[in-house]
mmCIF file of C-alpha atoms and ligand atoms in Angstrom:
data_model
loop_
_atom_site.group_PDB
_atom_site.id
_atom_site.type_symbol
_atom_site.label_atom_id
_atom_site.label_comp_id
_atom_site.label_asym_id
_atom_site.label_seq_id
_atom_site.Cartn_x
_atom_site.Cartn_y
_atom_site.Cartn_z
ATOM 1 C CA MET A 20 89.135 141.727 72.849
ATOM 2 C CA LYS A 21 89.801 141.553 69.144
ATOM 3 C CA TYR A 22 87.260 139.977 66.886
ATOM 4 C CA THR A 23 88.410 138.082 64.151
ATOM 5 C CA THR A 24 85.945 138.456 60.640
ATOM 6 C CA THR A 25 85.058 134.916 61.148
ATOM 7 C CA ALA A 26 84.270 135.047 65.165
ATOM 8 C CA LEU A 27 82.091 138.464 63.995
ATOM 9 C CA ALA A 28 80.180 136.680 61.581
ATOM 10 C CA ALA A 29 79.744 133.817 63.600
ATOM 11 C CA ALA A 30 78.384 136.419 66.880
ATOM 12 C CA LEU A 31 76.054 137.790 63.982
ATOM 13 C CA LEU A 32 74.484 134.468 63.563
ATOM 14 C CA VAL A 33 73.842 133.615 66.604
ATOM 15 C CA CYS A 34 72.238 137.324 67.074
ATOM 16 C CA ALA A 35 70.033 136.749 63.976
ATOM 17 C CA PRO A 36 67.323 134.257 65.552
ATOM 18 C CA ILE A 37 67.588 136.151 69.037
ATOM 19 C CA THR A 38 66.211 139.322 66.939
ATOM 20 C CA ALA A 39 63.531 137.109 65.579
ATOM 21 C CA MET A 40 62.329 135.923 68.911
ATOM 22 C CA ALA A 41 60.728 139.097 69.964
ATOM 23 C CA GLU A 42 57.384 137.884 69.032
ATOM 24 C CA ASP A 43 54.337 139.748 67.918
ATOM 25 C CA SER A 44 51.121 138.818 69.879
ATOM 26 C CA SER A 45 48.758 136.990 68.541
ATOM 27 C CA ASP A 46 45.864 139.790 69.253
ATOM 28 C CA PRO A 47 44.326 141.411 66.589
ATOM 29 C CA ILE A 48 45.847 144.724 65.095
ATOM 30 C CA VAL A 49 42.787 146.779 64.853
ATOM 31 C CA ILE A 50 42.790 149.010 61.702
ATOM 32 C CA PRO A 51 40.157 151.648 61.253
ATOM 33 C CA ILE A 52 37.983 152.290 58.137
ATOM 34 C CA HIS A 53 36.743 155.624 57.021
ATOM 35 C CA ASN A 54 34.777 157.039 54.092
ATOM 36 C CA TRP A 55 36.819 157.530 50.963
ATOM 37 C CA SER A 56 38.406 155.288 48.917
ATOM 38 C CA SER A 57 41.925 155.645 49.238
ATOM 39 C CA GLN A 58 41.985 155.252 53.155
ATOM 40 C CA ILE A 59 39.723 152.161 53.033
ATOM 41 C CA VAL A 60 41.874 150.300 49.933
ATOM 42 C CA MET A 61 45.038 151.551 51.887
ATOM 43 C CA SER A 62 44.131 149.865 54.886
ATOM 44 C CA ASN A 63 43.158 146.684 53.173
ATOM 45 C CA VAL A 64 46.448 146.804 51.466
ATOM 46 C CA VAL A 65 48.180 147.082 55.242
ATOM 47 C CA GLY A 66 46.308 144.768 56.658
ATOM 48 C CA GLN A 67 46.897 142.244 53.895
ATOM 49 C CA ILE A 68 50.645 143.046 54.249
ATOM 50 C CA LEU A 69 50.304 142.219 57.959
ATOM 51 C CA GLN A 70 48.783 139.155 57.435
ATOM 52 C CA GLU A 71 51.376 138.201 54.787
ATOM 53 C CA ARG A 72 53.974 138.736 57.577
ATOM 54 C CA GLY A 73 51.980 136.562 60.207
ATOM 55 C CA ASN A 74 49.870 139.219 62.089
ATOM 56 C CA TYR A 75 46.211 138.866 62.839
ATOM 57 C CA VAL A 76 44.325 142.260 62.169
ATOM 58 C CA GLU A 77 40.451 143.092 62.679
ATOM 59 C CA TYR A 78 38.860 146.220 60.745
ATOM 60 C CA VAL A 79 36.254 148.308 62.578
ATOM 61 C CA THR A 80 34.606 151.040 60.839
ATOM 62 C CA THR A 81 35.104 154.348 62.557
ATOM 63 C CA ASP A 82 34.640 158.262 62.615
ATOM 64 C CA SER A 83 37.604 159.846 60.933
ATOM 65 C CA GLN A 84 38.105 162.430 63.624
ATOM 66 C CA ALA A 85 37.297 160.249 66.920
ATOM 67 C CA VAL A 86 39.467 157.844 65.860
ATOM 68 C CA TYR A 87 42.752 159.418 67.193
ATOM 69 C CA GLU A 88 41.281 159.437 70.668
ATOM 70 C CA SER A 89 40.300 155.637 69.790
ATOM 71 C CA ILE A 90 44.100 155.534 69.128
ATOM 72 C CA ARG A 91 45.446 156.791 71.902
ATOM 73 C CA VAL A 92 43.498 155.089 74.561
ATOM 74 C CA GLY A 93 44.628 151.751 72.314
ATOM 75 C CA ASP A 94 41.189 150.427 71.367
ATOM 76 C CA VAL A 95 42.564 151.185 67.752
ATOM 77 C CA THR A 96 45.902 150.297 66.896
ATOM 78 C CA LEU A 97 47.175 152.678 64.010
ATOM 79 C CA GLU A 98 45.761 155.047 61.383
ATOM 80 C CA MET A 99 47.393 155.064 57.653
ATOM 81 C CA GLU A 100 46.211 158.593 56.402
ATOM 82 C CA VAL A 101 46.505 161.420 58.824
ATOM 83 C CA TRP A 102 45.542 164.435 56.129
ATOM 84 C CA GLU A 103 46.853 167.375 57.646
ATOM 85 C CA GLY A 104 44.130 169.496 56.254
ATOM 86 C CA ALA A 105 41.487 167.550 57.958
ATOM 87 C CA PHE A 106 42.978 165.463 60.478
ATOM 88 C CA GLY A 107 45.797 167.895 61.566
ATOM 89 C CA ALA A 108 43.859 169.541 64.561
ATOM 90 C CA SER A 109 42.546 166.180 66.289
ATOM 91 C CA TYR A 110 46.052 164.433 65.789
ATOM 92 C CA ARG A 111 47.587 166.947 67.319
ATOM 93 C CA ALA A 112 44.882 167.396 69.975
ATOM 94 C CA ALA A 113 45.717 163.535 70.667
ATOM 95 C CA MET A 114 49.471 163.760 70.562
ATOM 96 C CA GLU A 115 49.059 166.663 73.613
ATOM 97 C CA LYS A 116 47.024 164.132 75.531
ATOM 98 C CA GLY A 117 49.635 161.378 74.912
ATOM 99 C CA GLY A 118 49.353 157.321 74.001
ATOM 100 C CA ILE A 119 49.734 158.501 70.339
ATOM 101 C CA VAL A 120 52.945 158.067 68.142
ATOM 102 C CA ASP A 121 54.042 159.532 64.917
ATOM 103 C CA ALA A 122 54.686 156.361 62.660
ATOM 104 C CA GLY A 123 56.262 158.729 60.000
ATOM 105 C CA ASP A 124 55.170 160.494 56.620
ATOM 106 C CA HIS A 125 54.229 158.591 53.462
ATOM 107 C CA ASP A 126 56.131 160.219 50.528
ATOM 108 C CA ALA A 127 53.355 162.067 49.370
ATOM 109 C CA VAL A 128 52.032 165.655 49.219
ATOM 110 C CA THR A 129 48.362 166.305 50.011
ATOM 111 C CA ARG A 130 45.820 169.370 49.548
ATOM 112 C CA GLU A 131 42.124 169.362 50.443
ATOM 113 C CA ASP A 132 40.049 172.260 49.317
ATOM 114 C CA TRP A 133 37.372 174.047 47.052
ATOM 115 C CA TRP A 134 37.902 172.787 44.005
ATOM 116 C CA TYR A 135 36.329 173.063 40.150
ATOM 117 C CA PRO A 136 36.006 170.995 36.737
ATOM 118 C CA LEU A 137 38.232 173.368 34.216
ATOM 119 C CA TRP A 138 35.051 173.974 32.324
ATOM 120 C CA THR A 139 33.851 176.115 35.154
ATOM 121 C CA LYS A 140 36.241 178.535 34.403
ATOM 122 C CA GLU A 141 34.508 179.669 31.059
ATOM 123 C CA ALA A 142 31.701 181.004 33.359
ATOM 124 C CA CYS A 143 34.399 182.751 35.618
ATOM 125 C CA PRO A 144 37.616 183.568 33.661
ATOM 126 C CA GLY A 145 39.054 185.084 37.117
ATOM 127 C CA LEU A 146 39.245 181.647 38.578
ATOM 128 C CA PRO A 147 41.161 180.174 40.642
ATOM 129 C CA SER A 148 41.521 183.585 42.659
ATOM 130 C CA TRP A 149 38.413 183.078 45.263
ATOM 131 C CA GLU A 150 37.840 186.627 45.272
ATOM 132 C CA ALA A 151 36.728 186.037 41.804
ATOM 133 C CA LEU A 152 35.002 183.051 42.496
ATOM 134 C CA ASN A 153 33.005 185.104 44.718
ATOM 135 C CA ASP A 154 32.259 187.758 42.392
ATOM 136 C CA CYS A 155 30.910 185.038 40.083
ATOM 137 C CA ALA A 156 28.704 183.567 42.979
ATOM 138 C CA GLU A 157 25.683 183.916 41.130
ATOM 139 C CA VAL A 158 26.634 181.747 38.591
ATOM 140 C CA PHE A 159 26.582 178.890 41.314
ATOM 141 C CA ALA A 160 23.282 179.597 42.376
ATOM 142 C CA THR A 161 20.944 177.093 42.524
ATOM 143 C CA VAL A 162 17.189 176.757 43.524
ATOM 144 C CA GLU A 163 18.234 175.420 46.916
ATOM 145 C CA THR A 164 20.609 178.251 47.570
ATOM 146 C CA GLY A 165 18.998 181.379 46.256
ATOM 147 C CA ASP A 166 20.787 184.483 44.867
ATOM 148 C CA GLN A 167 23.644 183.096 46.463
ATOM 149 C CA GLY A 168 26.308 180.591 45.125
ATOM 150 C CA ARG A 169 26.119 176.802 46.336
ATOM 151 C CA TYR A 170 29.475 174.853 47.384
ATOM 152 C CA LEU A 171 29.274 171.251 48.090
ATOM 153 C CA ASP A 172 31.200 170.748 50.892
ATOM 154 C CA GLY A 173 32.776 167.236 52.186
ATOM 155 C CA PRO A 174 30.898 165.079 54.858
ATOM 156 C CA VAL A 175 30.516 166.619 58.338
ATOM 157 C CA ASP A 176 32.910 164.513 59.885
ATOM 158 C CA TRP A 177 35.765 165.871 57.840
ATOM 159 C CA LEU A 178 35.312 168.884 59.607
ATOM 160 C CA LYS A 179 36.198 171.596 56.624
ATOM 161 C CA HIS A 180 34.926 174.414 58.281
ATOM 162 C CA GLY A 181 33.443 175.776 54.675
ATOM 163 C CA LYS A 182 30.841 177.714 56.458
ATOM 164 C CA GLU A 183 33.273 179.139 58.963
ATOM 165 C CA ARG A 184 35.400 180.064 55.877
ATOM 166 C CA VAL A 185 32.265 181.415 53.983
ATOM 167 C CA GLU A 186 31.610 183.978 57.099
ATOM 168 C CA ALA A 187 35.196 185.012 57.810
ATOM 169 C CA LEU A 188 35.882 185.812 54.243
ATOM 170 C CA ASP A 189 32.307 187.507 53.861
ATOM 171 C CA MET A 190 31.568 185.347 50.848
ATOM 172 C CA ASN A 191 28.292 185.021 48.978
ATOM 173 C CA PHE A 192 28.164 181.294 49.352
ATOM 174 C CA THR A 193 26.150 178.790 50.947
ATOM 175 C CA VAL A 194 27.631 175.608 52.271
ATOM 176 C CA ILE A 195 25.896 172.409 51.551
ATOM 177 C CA ASN A 196 27.634 169.289 53.289
ATOM 178 C CA ALA A 197 27.621 166.035 50.937
ATOM 179 C CA GLY A 198 26.321 162.996 52.507
ATOM 180 C CA SER A 199 29.169 160.797 51.512
ATOM 181 C CA ALA A 200 32.120 161.129 49.082
ATOM 182 C CA ALA A 201 29.794 159.623 46.625
ATOM 183 C CA ALA A 202 28.092 162.456 46.751
ATOM 184 C CA LEU A 203 30.728 164.536 45.429
ATOM 185 C CA TRP A 204 31.320 162.561 42.310
ATOM 186 C CA ALA A 205 27.954 162.414 41.124
ATOM 187 C CA GLU A 206 27.689 166.288 41.399
ATOM 188 C CA ILE A 207 30.859 166.416 39.209
ATOM 189 C CA GLY A 208 29.617 163.782 37.093
ATOM 190 C CA ALA A 209 26.142 164.999 36.806
ATOM 191 C CA ALA A 210 27.632 168.723 35.876
ATOM 192 C CA GLU A 211 29.763 167.128 33.127
ATOM 193 C CA ALA A 212 27.117 166.760 30.377
ATOM 194 C CA ASP A 213 26.532 170.475 29.801
ATOM 195 C CA LYS A 214 29.353 171.738 31.228
ATOM 196 C CA LYS A 215 27.643 172.987 34.080
ATOM 197 C CA PRO A 216 29.726 175.362 36.973
ATOM 198 C CA ILE A 217 30.255 174.075 39.668
ATOM 199 C CA VAL A 218 32.412 174.188 43.142
ATOM 200 C CA VAL A 219 33.104 171.146 45.332
ATOM 201 C CA PHE A 220 35.200 169.994 47.740
ATOM 202 C CA ASN A 221 38.017 167.681 46.439
ATOM 203 C CA TRP A 222 41.505 166.666 47.278
ATOM 204 C CA THR A 223 44.634 164.884 45.793
ATOM 205 C CA PRO A 224 46.100 162.453 45.447
ATOM 206 C CA ASN A 225 42.545 160.861 44.338
ATOM 207 C CA PHE A 226 41.111 159.277 41.308
ATOM 208 C CA ALA A 227 39.269 162.021 40.372
ATOM 209 C CA GLU A 228 42.453 164.429 38.958
ATOM 210 C CA ALA A 229 42.681 161.728 36.357
ATOM 211 C CA VAL A 230 38.884 161.765 35.257
ATOM 212 C CA TRP A 231 38.034 165.271 35.480
ATOM 213 C CA PRO A 232 40.791 167.775 35.037
ATOM 214 C CA GLY A 233 40.489 170.799 37.861
ATOM 215 C CA GLU A 234 41.890 173.442 39.990
ATOM 216 C CA PHE A 235 41.687 174.254 43.276
ATOM 217 C CA VAL A 236 40.399 177.789 44.101
ATOM 218 C CA GLU A 237 43.385 180.085 45.587
ATOM 219 C CA PHE A 238 41.959 181.484 48.861
ATOM 220 C CA PRO A 239 44.669 183.517 51.296
ATOM 221 C CA ALA A 240 47.716 180.833 51.919
ATOM 222 C CA TRP A 241 47.398 178.666 54.766
ATOM 223 C CA GLU A 242 49.289 179.711 57.981
ATOM 224 C CA GLU A 243 50.107 178.318 61.466
ATOM 225 C CA GLY A 244 47.304 179.209 63.250
ATOM 226 C CA CYS A 245 44.743 180.050 61.244
ATOM 227 C CA ASP A 246 42.372 177.474 62.480
ATOM 228 C CA THR A 247 42.897 178.154 66.312
ATOM 229 C CA ASP A 248 43.921 182.045 66.682
ATOM 230 C CA PRO A 249 41.388 184.685 65.051
ATOM 231 C CA ALA A 250 44.721 187.167 64.477
ATOM 232 C CA VAL A 251 46.266 184.693 62.189
ATOM 233 C CA GLY A 252 44.919 185.562 58.492
ATOM 234 C CA PRO A 253 43.546 188.476 56.821
ATOM 235 C CA ASN A 254 40.453 188.794 58.978
ATOM 236 C CA PRO A 255 41.594 189.890 62.194
ATOM 237 C CA ASP A 256 38.394 188.647 64.077
ATOM 238 C CA ALA A 257 37.967 185.088 62.470
ATOM 239 C CA MET A 258 39.307 181.983 62.320
ATOM 240 C CA TYR A 259 39.272 179.308 59.295
ATOM 241 C CA ASP A 260 40.103 182.528 56.961
ATOM 242 C CA CYS A 261 42.606 180.869 54.806
ATOM 243 C CA GLY A 262 42.906 177.907 52.779
ATOM 244 C CA ASN A 263 43.812 174.712 53.524
ATOM 245 C CA PRO A 264 47.969 173.836 53.488
ATOM 246 C CA ALA A 265 48.414 173.376 49.976
ATOM 247 C CA ASP A 266 51.808 171.044 50.615
ATOM 248 C CA GLY A 267 49.965 169.416 53.274
ATOM 249 C CA TYR A 268 51.459 165.950 54.852
ATOM 250 C CA LEU A 269 50.257 162.625 54.792
ATOM 251 C CA LYS A 270 51.120 160.956 58.057
ATOM 252 C CA LYS A 271 50.718 157.416 59.642
ATOM 253 C CA ALA A 272 50.086 157.379 63.346
ATOM 254 C CA ALA A 273 50.001 154.445 66.071
ATOM 255 C CA TRP A 274 49.036 153.383 69.105
ATOM 256 C CA ASP A 275 52.001 154.065 71.795
ATOM 257 C CA GLY A 276 51.894 150.595 72.730
ATOM 258 C CA MET A 277 52.063 148.796 69.111
ATOM 259 C CA GLU A 278 55.760 148.891 69.454
ATOM 260 C CA GLU A 279 56.131 146.700 72.305
ATOM 261 C CA LYS A 280 52.986 144.685 71.679
ATOM 262 C CA TRP A 281 53.574 143.987 67.907
ATOM 263 C CA PRO A 282 57.268 145.113 67.367
ATOM 264 C CA GLY A 283 57.638 143.157 63.899
ATOM 265 C CA ALA A 284 54.341 144.883 62.682
ATOM 266 C CA PHE A 285 54.965 148.013 63.911
ATOM 267 C CA ASP A 286 58.466 147.908 62.200
ATOM 268 C CA THR A 287 56.828 147.112 59.103
ATOM 269 C CA LEU A 288 54.498 149.892 59.522
ATOM 270 C CA THR A 289 57.060 152.829 60.143
ATOM 271 C CA LYS A 290 58.754 151.325 56.537
ATOM 272 C CA ILE A 291 55.240 151.844 54.967
ATOM 273 C CA SER A 292 55.064 155.056 52.573
ATOM 274 C CA PHE A 293 52.949 155.395 49.783
ATOM 275 C CA THR A 294 53.556 158.196 46.663
ATOM 276 C CA ASN A 295 50.493 160.136 45.349
ATOM 277 C CA PRO A 296 50.385 158.245 42.404
ATOM 278 C CA GLN A 297 50.074 154.883 43.994
ATOM 279 C CA ILE A 298 47.272 156.397 46.584
ATOM 280 C CA ALA A 299 45.530 157.790 43.438
ATOM 281 C CA GLU A 300 45.318 154.313 41.708
ATOM 282 C CA MET A 301 44.278 152.692 45.102
ATOM 283 C CA ALA A 302 40.881 154.799 44.995
ATOM 284 C CA LYS A 303 40.733 154.432 41.199
ATOM 285 C CA LEU A 304 40.273 150.545 41.438
ATOM 286 C CA VAL A 305 37.387 151.217 43.730
ATOM 287 C CA ASP A 306 35.810 154.753 42.187
ATOM 288 C CA VAL A 307 36.350 153.743 38.448
ATOM 289 C CA GLU A 308 36.879 150.295 38.643
ATOM 290 C CA ASP A 309 33.964 149.446 40.842
ATOM 291 C CA MET A 310 35.953 146.547 42.730
ATOM 292 C CA GLU A 311 35.688 145.796 46.505
ATOM 293 C CA PRO A 312 37.996 147.556 48.704
ATOM 294 C CA GLU A 313 39.282 143.753 49.684
ATOM 295 C CA GLU A 314 39.576 143.005 46.284
ATOM 296 C CA ALA A 315 41.261 146.134 45.078
ATOM 297 C CA ALA A 316 43.863 145.843 47.959
ATOM 298 C CA ALA A 317 44.375 142.058 46.837
ATOM 299 C CA GLU A 318 44.900 143.394 43.168
ATOM 300 C CA TRP A 319 47.524 146.374 43.872
ATOM 301 C CA LEU A 320 49.401 143.975 46.182
ATOM 302 C CA ASP A 321 49.702 141.524 43.313
ATOM 303 C CA ALA A 322 50.955 144.172 40.854
ATOM 304 C CA ASN A 323 53.169 146.002 43.648
ATOM 305 C CA GLN A 324 55.082 142.796 44.907
ATOM 306 C CA ASP A 325 58.676 145.157 44.456
ATOM 307 C CA VAL A 326 57.056 148.311 46.555
ATOM 308 C CA TRP A 327 55.669 146.174 49.653
ATOM 309 C CA GLN A 328 58.030 142.889 50.025
ATOM 310 C CA PRO A 329 60.659 144.875 51.138
ATOM 311 C CA TRP A 330 58.857 146.321 54.060
ATOM 312 C CA ILE A 331 58.520 142.826 55.612
ATOM 313 C CA SER A 332 61.802 141.193 55.157
HETATM 314 C C1 TMO B 413 40.328 163.415 54.119
HETATM 315 N N1 TMO B 413 40.318 163.800 52.663
HETATM 316 C C2 TMO B 413 41.340 162.740 52.130
HETATM 317 C C3 TMO B 413 39.131 163.081 52.324
HETATM 318 O O1 TMO B 413 40.030 164.966 52.329
#
């Protein structure tokens, strides 16, 4: 049988409402909130986008590693920021057990590692090499760390393995975990006045790069398996003897039942993609402009209609 153009157009018209009839469940889509600003704002941005297209959403504050198990069993519906360096291992473990799906990558490149504000280089000119940093350890010594250098790592739930790295590379540093992301910014802010040399955990995209020019310490380059196989990396007897990936991914993940229960929302989720500058801007609205996350999300959506409207149409 041959279709004329008109018949084909009519068939398409009939089809359109049928596609729209697969309706999303009115149960709330459960969106997890963690402890760094871009994730909190982005989750609110996505929650508001989903509400805009008629979905119900609910936010839960959860641990940023345990969330992958919660998604896998369907207690949490999605995750907007799967950072390769911090969460790649938990995400891969959940993928192996099943129940979680890859909902695509953001158009962003991420890096999370030891970092210093640029003024630190005056006291330790060999930077960014990790060996030069180690030779300068006493420059970073504090009352708390004795003659060892002080490295302020991220909050424990980000599992940065700073202590394991110091041991694996035999570094003269003591690793302290920050209680929150805000403690990292306070440390940099306090060092700024008299240009005190410091080394702290930091990442990109983030608001910090616009406020404090700085650089990541160059550790032995990341190799697949550095966090699971002692043979990988320069120390044959230890894991975590490499830096984090310098060009890490930023993924979205979802419960594998999401597509069937909320097909429209799942379709939108797979289309969503934020860039480095957009993610840095989301963090800035909270960390520099002191907005509440919900308000920051509304402001971001208002200023970026052209970015997100196509994801719901
Ligand atoms: C997971 N983080 C972006 C804070 O490194």
